[in-house]
Coordinates of C-alpha atoms in Angstrom, one line a residue:
M231 CA 0.0 0.0 0.0
F232 CA 1.2 3.5 -0.8
F233 CA 0.9 4.6 2.9
D234 CA 3.7 2.1 3.6
K235 CA 6.0 3.7 1.2
L236 CA 5.7 7.3 2.6
A237 CA 9.3 6.9 3.8
I238 CA 11.7 5.1 6.0
A239 CA 12.8 7.8 8.6
S240 CA 10.9 10.5 10.2
F241 CA 11.4 13.9 11.8
P242 CA 10.5 15.0 15.3
C243 CA 6.9 16.1 15.7
R244 CA 8.0 19.6 16.5
S245 CA 10.4 19.9 13.6
I246 CA 8.7 21.3 10.6
H247 CA 10.1 21.2 7.2
L248 CA 9.4 22.9 3.9
F249 CA 10.0 20.8 0.8
S250 CA 9.1 21.5 -2.8
L251 CA 8.2 18.1 -4.5
A252 CA 8.5 13.8 -2.7
K253 CA 5.7 11.4 -2.5
I254 CA 2.7 11.7 -0.3
L255 CA -0.9 10.6 -0.5
T256 CA -4.0 12.8 0.1
S257 CA -7.2 11.7 1.9
L258 CA -8.4 10.5 -1.5
P259 CA -6.8 7.1 -2.1
S260 CA -6.9 7.6 -5.9
E261 CA -5.0 10.9 -5.8
V262 CA -1.2 11.1 -5.4
W263 CA 0.7 14.2 -4.5
S264 CA 3.8 14.9 -6.6
L265 CA 6.6 16.4 -4.4
S266 CA 10.3 16.7 -4.4
F267 CA 12.9 17.9 -1.9
L268 CA 14.0 21.5 -2.1
T269 CA 17.5 20.2 -1.7
D270 CA 19.1 17.2 -0.2
K271 CA 20.7 19.1 2.7
Q272 CA 18.6 22.2 3.2
T273 CA 15.1 22.8 4.2
V274 CA 13.0 25.5 5.7
L275 CA 11.7 25.0 9.2
L276 CA 8.0 26.1 9.0
M277 CA 5.5 25.0 11.7
Q278 CA 5.4 21.2 11.1
V279 CA 4.6 21.7 7.4
L280 CA 5.7 20.0 4.2
L281 CA 5.2 22.0 1.0
A282 CA 3.3 19.9 -1.5
K283 CA 2.2 20.3 -5.1
H284 CA -0.9 18.5 -6.5
K285 CA 0.1 16.7 -9.6
D286 CA -3.2 17.3 -11.4
D287 CA -3.8 21.1 -10.9
N288 CA -0.2 22.1 -9.9
K289 CA -1.6 23.9 -6.8
F290 CA 0.7 24.2 -3.8
Y291 CA -0.4 23.3 -0.3
A292 CA 1.1 23.1 3.2
V293 CA 0.9 19.6 4.7
K294 CA 1.1 19.6 8.5
V295 CA 2.4 16.3 9.8
L296 CA 1.9 14.9 13.4
Q297 CA 3.0 11.7 14.9
K298 CA 0.1 9.8 16.6
K299 CA 2.4 8.2 19.2
V300 CA 3.6 11.6 20.4
I301 CA 0.0 13.0 20.5
L302 CA -1.3 10.0 22.5
K303 CA 1.7 10.1 24.9
K304 CA 1.0 13.7 25.7
K305 CA -2.8 13.1 25.8
E306 CA -3.4 15.7 23.2
Q307 CA -5.8 13.9 20.9
K308 CA -8.7 16.0 22.0
N309 CA -6.7 19.2 21.1
I310 CA -5.9 17.8 17.7
M311 CA -9.5 16.9 17.0
A312 CA -10.6 20.3 18.2
E313 CA -8.1 21.9 15.9
R314 CA -9.5 19.9 13.0
N315 CA -13.0 20.9 14.0
V316 CA -12.1 24.6 14.1
L317 CA -10.4 24.4 10.7
L318 CA -13.7 23.0 9.3
K319 CA -15.7 25.8 10.8
S320 CA -13.3 28.6 9.5
L321 CA -13.5 27.6 5.8
K322 CA -15.2 30.8 4.8
H323 CA -13.3 33.5 6.5
P324 CA -10.7 35.5 4.4
F325 CA -8.2 35.8 7.2
L326 CA -8.2 32.2 8.6
V327 CA -6.1 29.4 7.1
R328 CA -8.3 26.9 5.2
L329 CA -8.3 23.1 5.5
H330 CA -8.5 21.3 2.1
Y331 CA -8.0 17.7 3.3
S332 CA -7.1 15.8 6.5
F333 CA -6.1 12.2 6.5
Q334 CA -4.2 9.6 8.5
T335 CA -1.9 6.7 8.2
S336 CA -1.3 4.1 10.9
E337 CA 1.3 6.4 12.5
K338 CA 0.7 9.9 11.4
L339 CA -2.0 12.6 11.0
Y340 CA -1.9 15.1 8.0
F341 CA -3.5 18.5 7.6
V342 CA -3.5 19.8 4.1
L343 CA -3.8 23.5 4.3
D344 CA -3.5 26.7 2.3
Y345 CA 0.2 27.4 1.5
V346 CA 1.1 30.9 2.7
N347 CA 4.7 32.2 2.1
G348 CA 4.6 35.9 2.8
G349 CA 6.2 35.3 6.1
E350 CA 5.2 35.4 9.8
L351 CA 4.3 38.7 11.2
F352 CA 7.0 37.9 13.8
F353 CA 9.7 37.6 11.0
H354 CA 8.8 41.0 9.6
L355 CA 8.7 42.6 13.1
Q356 CA 12.1 41.2 13.8
R357 CA 13.5 42.7 10.6
E358 CA 11.8 46.1 10.8
R359 CA 11.4 46.4 14.6
R360 CA 8.1 48.3 14.5
F361 CA 5.4 49.3 12.1
S362 CA 3.7 52.6 11.3
E363 CA 0.4 53.1 13.0
S364 CA -1.5 52.8 9.7
R365 CA 0.3 49.5 8.9
A366 CA -0.4 48.2 12.4
R367 CA -4.0 49.2 12.1
F368 CA -4.5 47.2 8.9
Y369 CA -3.0 44.0 10.5
A370 CA -4.9 44.5 13.7
A371 CA -8.2 45.0 11.9
E372 CA -7.8 41.9 9.8
V373 CA -6.8 39.9 12.9
A374 CA -9.7 41.4 14.9
S375 CA -12.1 40.3 12.1
A376 CA -10.8 36.8 12.2
I377 CA -11.1 36.6 16.0
G378 CA -14.6 38.1 15.9
Y379 CA -15.6 35.4 13.4
L380 CA -14.2 32.7 15.7
H381 CA -16.1 34.2 18.6
S382 CA -19.3 34.2 16.5
L383 CA -18.9 30.4 16.4
N384 CA -18.3 30.2 20.1
I385 CA -14.6 29.6 19.7
V386 CA -11.9 31.2 21.8
Y387 CA -8.5 31.3 20.0
R388 CA -6.2 31.7 23.1
D389 CA -2.9 31.8 21.4
L390 CA -2.7 35.0 19.4
K391 CA 0.9 36.0 18.8
P392 CA 3.0 37.3 15.8
E393 CA 4.2 33.8 15.1
N394 CA 0.7 32.6 14.4
I395 CA -0.1 35.5 12.1
L396 CA 1.1 34.9 8.5
L397 CA 1.0 37.2 5.5
D398 CA -0.1 35.8 2.2
S399 CA 1.5 36.7 -1.1
Q400 CA -0.4 40.0 -1.4
G401 CA 0.2 41.0 2.2
H402 CA -3.2 40.1 3.8
V403 CA -3.2 38.4 7.2
V404 CA -3.7 34.6 7.6
L405 CA -4.3 33.4 11.1
T406 CA -3.1 29.9 11.7
D407 CA -2.5 27.2 14.4
F408 CA -5.8 26.4 16.1
G409 CA -4.3 23.9 18.5
L410 CA -5.2 25.8 21.7
C411 CA -8.7 26.9 20.6
K412 CA -11.6 26.2 23.0
E413 CA -14.9 25.3 21.4
G414 CA -18.4 25.8 22.8
V415 CA -17.7 29.0 24.8
E416 CA -20.9 31.0 24.8
P417 CA -20.9 34.8 25.3
Q418 CA -21.4 34.4 29.1
D419 CA -19.3 31.3 29.5
T420 CA -15.8 30.9 30.9
T421 CA -13.0 28.4 30.7
S422 CA -9.9 27.7 32.9
T423 CA -7.2 25.9 31.1
F424 CA -3.8 27.5 31.6
C425 CA -2.4 27.9 28.1
G426 CA -0.9 30.4 25.8
T427 CA 2.5 32.1 25.3
P428 CA 4.2 33.9 28.2
E429 CA 4.5 37.3 26.6
Y430 CA 0.9 37.4 25.7
L431 CA -0.9 35.9 28.7
A432 CA -3.8 37.8 30.1
P433 CA -3.7 38.6 33.9
E434 CA -6.7 36.4 34.5
V435 CA -4.9 33.4 32.9
L436 CA -1.8 34.0 35.1
R437 CA -4.1 34.2 38.1
K438 CA -5.6 30.9 37.1
E439 CA -9.0 32.4 37.2
P440 CA -11.9 31.5 34.9
Y441 CA -11.6 33.5 31.8
D442 CA -13.9 34.4 28.9
R443 CA -13.6 35.6 25.3
T444 CA -11.9 38.8 26.3
V445 CA -8.7 36.9 26.7
D446 CA -8.3 37.2 23.0
W447 CA -8.8 41.0 23.1
W448 CA -6.0 41.2 25.6
C449 CA -3.8 39.3 23.2
L450 CA -4.8 41.6 20.3
G451 CA -3.7 44.5 22.5
A452 CA -0.4 42.8 23.2
V453 CA 0.2 42.2 19.6
L454 CA -0.8 45.7 18.6
Y455 CA 1.5 47.1 21.3
E456 CA 4.4 45.0 19.9
M457 CA 3.7 46.3 16.4
I458 CA 3.8 49.9 17.6
Y459 CA 6.6 49.7 20.2
S460 CA 8.7 46.7 19.0
L461 CA 8.2 44.6 22.2
P462 CA 5.2 43.1 23.9
P463 CA 3.9 45.1 26.9
F464 CA 5.7 44.4 30.2
Y465 CA 8.3 42.4 28.3
S466 CA 11.3 41.2 30.3
Q467 CA 13.8 38.3 29.8
D468 CA 13.0 37.6 33.5
V469 CA 9.7 35.8 33.1
A470 CA 8.8 36.3 36.8
E471 CA 9.4 40.1 36.4
M472 CA 7.3 40.0 33.2
Y473 CA 4.5 38.3 34.9
D474 CA 4.6 40.7 37.8
G475 CA 4.3 43.5 35.3
I476 CA 1.3 41.9 33.5
L477 CA -0.4 41.4 36.9
H478 CA 0.4 44.6 38.8
K479 CA 2.2 47.4 36.9
P480 CA 0.5 50.2 34.9
L481 CA 0.8 50.0 31.1
P482 CA 3.8 51.8 29.9
L483 CA 3.0 54.1 26.9
P484 CA 6.1 55.9 25.6
P485 CA 5.3 59.2 23.9
G486 CA 5.2 59.8 20.2
K487 CA 2.1 57.8 19.4
S488 CA -1.4 59.0 18.5
D489 CA -4.1 59.5 21.1
A490 CA -6.3 56.9 19.2
V491 CA -3.8 54.0 19.4
C492 CA -2.9 54.8 23.0
S493 CA -6.6 54.8 23.9
L494 CA -7.1 51.4 22.2
L495 CA -4.1 49.9 23.9
R496 CA -5.4 51.1 27.3
R497 CA -8.8 49.7 26.7
L498 CA -7.6 46.3 25.5
L499 CA -4.8 45.9 28.1
V500 CA -7.1 46.4 31.1
K501 CA -6.2 43.9 33.8
D502 CA -9.9 43.4 34.8
Q503 CA -11.4 41.3 32.1
H504 CA -14.9 42.6 32.9
R505 CA -13.8 46.2 32.1
R506 CA -11.8 45.3 29.0
L507 CA -12.9 46.5 25.6
G508 CA -15.0 43.8 24.1
A509 CA -16.4 42.6 27.5
I510 CA -20.0 43.6 26.6
A511 CA -20.4 43.6 22.8
D512 CA -17.3 41.6 21.8
F513 CA -16.0 42.4 18.3
L514 CA -18.5 45.2 17.8
E515 CA -16.8 47.3 20.4
I516 CA -13.4 46.7 18.8
K517 CA -14.8 47.8 15.3
N518 CA -16.3 50.9 16.8
H519 CA -13.1 52.2 18.5
T520 CA -11.8 55.5 17.0
F521 CA -8.5 53.9 16.1
F522 CA -10.3 51.9 13.5
S523 CA -12.4 54.8 12.1
P524 CA -10.4 54.8 8.8
I525 CA -11.3 51.2 8.2
N526 CA -14.3 50.3 6.0
W527 CA -14.9 46.8 7.4
D528 CA -16.9 45.5 4.4
D529 CA -14.0 46.5 2.1
L530 CA -11.6 44.9 4.6
D531 CA -13.4 41.6 4.7
N532 CA -13.7 41.5 0.9
K533 CA -10.0 42.3 0.5
R534 CA -10.7 45.6 -1.3
I535 CA -8.2 47.4 0.8
T536 CA -4.7 47.3 -0.6
P537 CA -2.3 46.0 2.0
P538 CA 0.4 48.5 3.2
Y539 CA 3.1 46.0 2.5
N540 CA 3.5 43.6 -0.4
P541 CA 5.8 40.6 0.3
N542 CA 6.6 40.4 -3.5
V543 CA 7.0 36.6 -3.4
R544 CA 8.4 35.2 -6.7
G545 CA 6.5 31.9 -6.4
P546 CA 5.9 29.0 -4.0
A547 CA 9.6 28.2 -3.7
D548 CA 10.4 31.7 -2.6
T549 CA 11.7 31.6 0.9
Q550 CA 12.9 35.2 1.3
H551 CA 10.4 35.8 4.1
I552 CA 11.4 32.7 6.1
D553 CA 13.8 33.4 9.0
P554 CA 17.3 32.4 7.6
Q555 CA 18.1 30.4 10.8
F556 CA 15.5 27.8 9.6
T557 CA 17.2 27.2 6.3
R558 CA 20.3 25.6 7.8
E559 CA 18.8 22.4 9.2
M560 CA 19.8 19.0 7.8
V561 CA 17.1 16.7 6.7
S562 CA 16.9 13.1 5.6
N563 CA 15.5 12.0 2.3
S564 CA 12.2 10.9 3.7
V565 CA 9.1 12.4 5.2
S566 CA 7.3 9.6 7.1
R567 CA 8.0 6.8 9.5
T568 CA 10.5 5.9 12.1
P569 CA 11.1 2.1 12.3
D570 CA 10.7 2.0 16.1
L571 CA 7.6 4.3 16.1
T572 CA 4.3 2.5 16.3
A573 CA 0.9 3.7 17.2
G574 CA -0.8 0.4 18.1
T575 CA -3.4 2.0 20.5
S576 CA -4.2 4.8 18.0
T577 CA -6.5 2.8 15.7
N578 CA -9.7 4.4 17.2
A579 CA -8.3 7.5 18.8
F580 CA -8.8 9.7 15.8
N581 CA -12.1 8.5 14.3
G582 CA -13.6 11.1 12.1
F583 CA -10.3 12.8 11.4
S584 CA -10.4 12.5 7.6
F585 CA -11.9 15.3 5.6
V586 CA -12.2 16.3 1.9
A587 CA -13.3 19.9 1.2
N588 CA -15.9 20.8 -1.4
E589 CA -14.4 23.6 -3.4
D590 CA -17.7 25.4 -3.0
S591 CA -16.9 25.7 0.7
F592 CA -14.3 28.4 -0.2
L593 CA -16.6 30.6 -2.3

């Protein structure tokens, strides 16, 4: 069977490689993907993703690969299935990555997603240090639209950060990585799992208190702050000191920025979640803030606003916007299994994982 020929050696679950053309099978048994390695010795580390090209239509896709044994050992199967469910629900939003297929072998899970190579927002911030207010407003608006859509589906994102915000080839935002999403959170509901990324954790999460949807608006404020000031609010290399700042210190707002952006940052980065912008009317409050008054939201959602920055990618193999540190990693000539890796108990752990999108879903 072709699944058994996917390869001889594997890569760690957290090691993500970009290839341009090898052999892999989609969820449709009759369809084969035509892939080949970018080089024998170099690859691009990209979020657990292989770059694949469909042999029939020559479209490029990102293939996220996960090892079942690792998932089961860490008891993360519910999170993986939740990620798959969120991906299915986000098919029709312009700023959320889209799932085209999901399938599994005896040892691995595969998500076949939009291929996005305009670079992580984190990469562009590292290179440029900070953005103009107008550029930051554009990205924040597209992200807020995506978060608002997830909230309308009773989904809390919980891990908003520049690393999870990609730019497409035109410069529009694509929000990705739904592994920490929480489904079924109604407007008045709370949840309590401690999760997220240290620099962007909301005070209520740090206090291990029940939290609601406004945790995402805190994270939006933290990302906007970083776009404007080059570092997240309260940032310190000493994590304990940073947490103390998030919990207890007033928000530092160095001079030189507009009243509108400072007002929005103060409203989003309120330590009391019940007083935070978005606590009452959710996304509607964000949209109506004066900082976003230049934004026509209908034009934004229909991508009729020209992005402030064009990545100018030269094609799917263009990696100019991938951090160079990720291009030095050696890889083997295979993309699948490790001889001593088995997933004997995983047969029924991922029932219902496989999915094939109807192209009408994207219209």
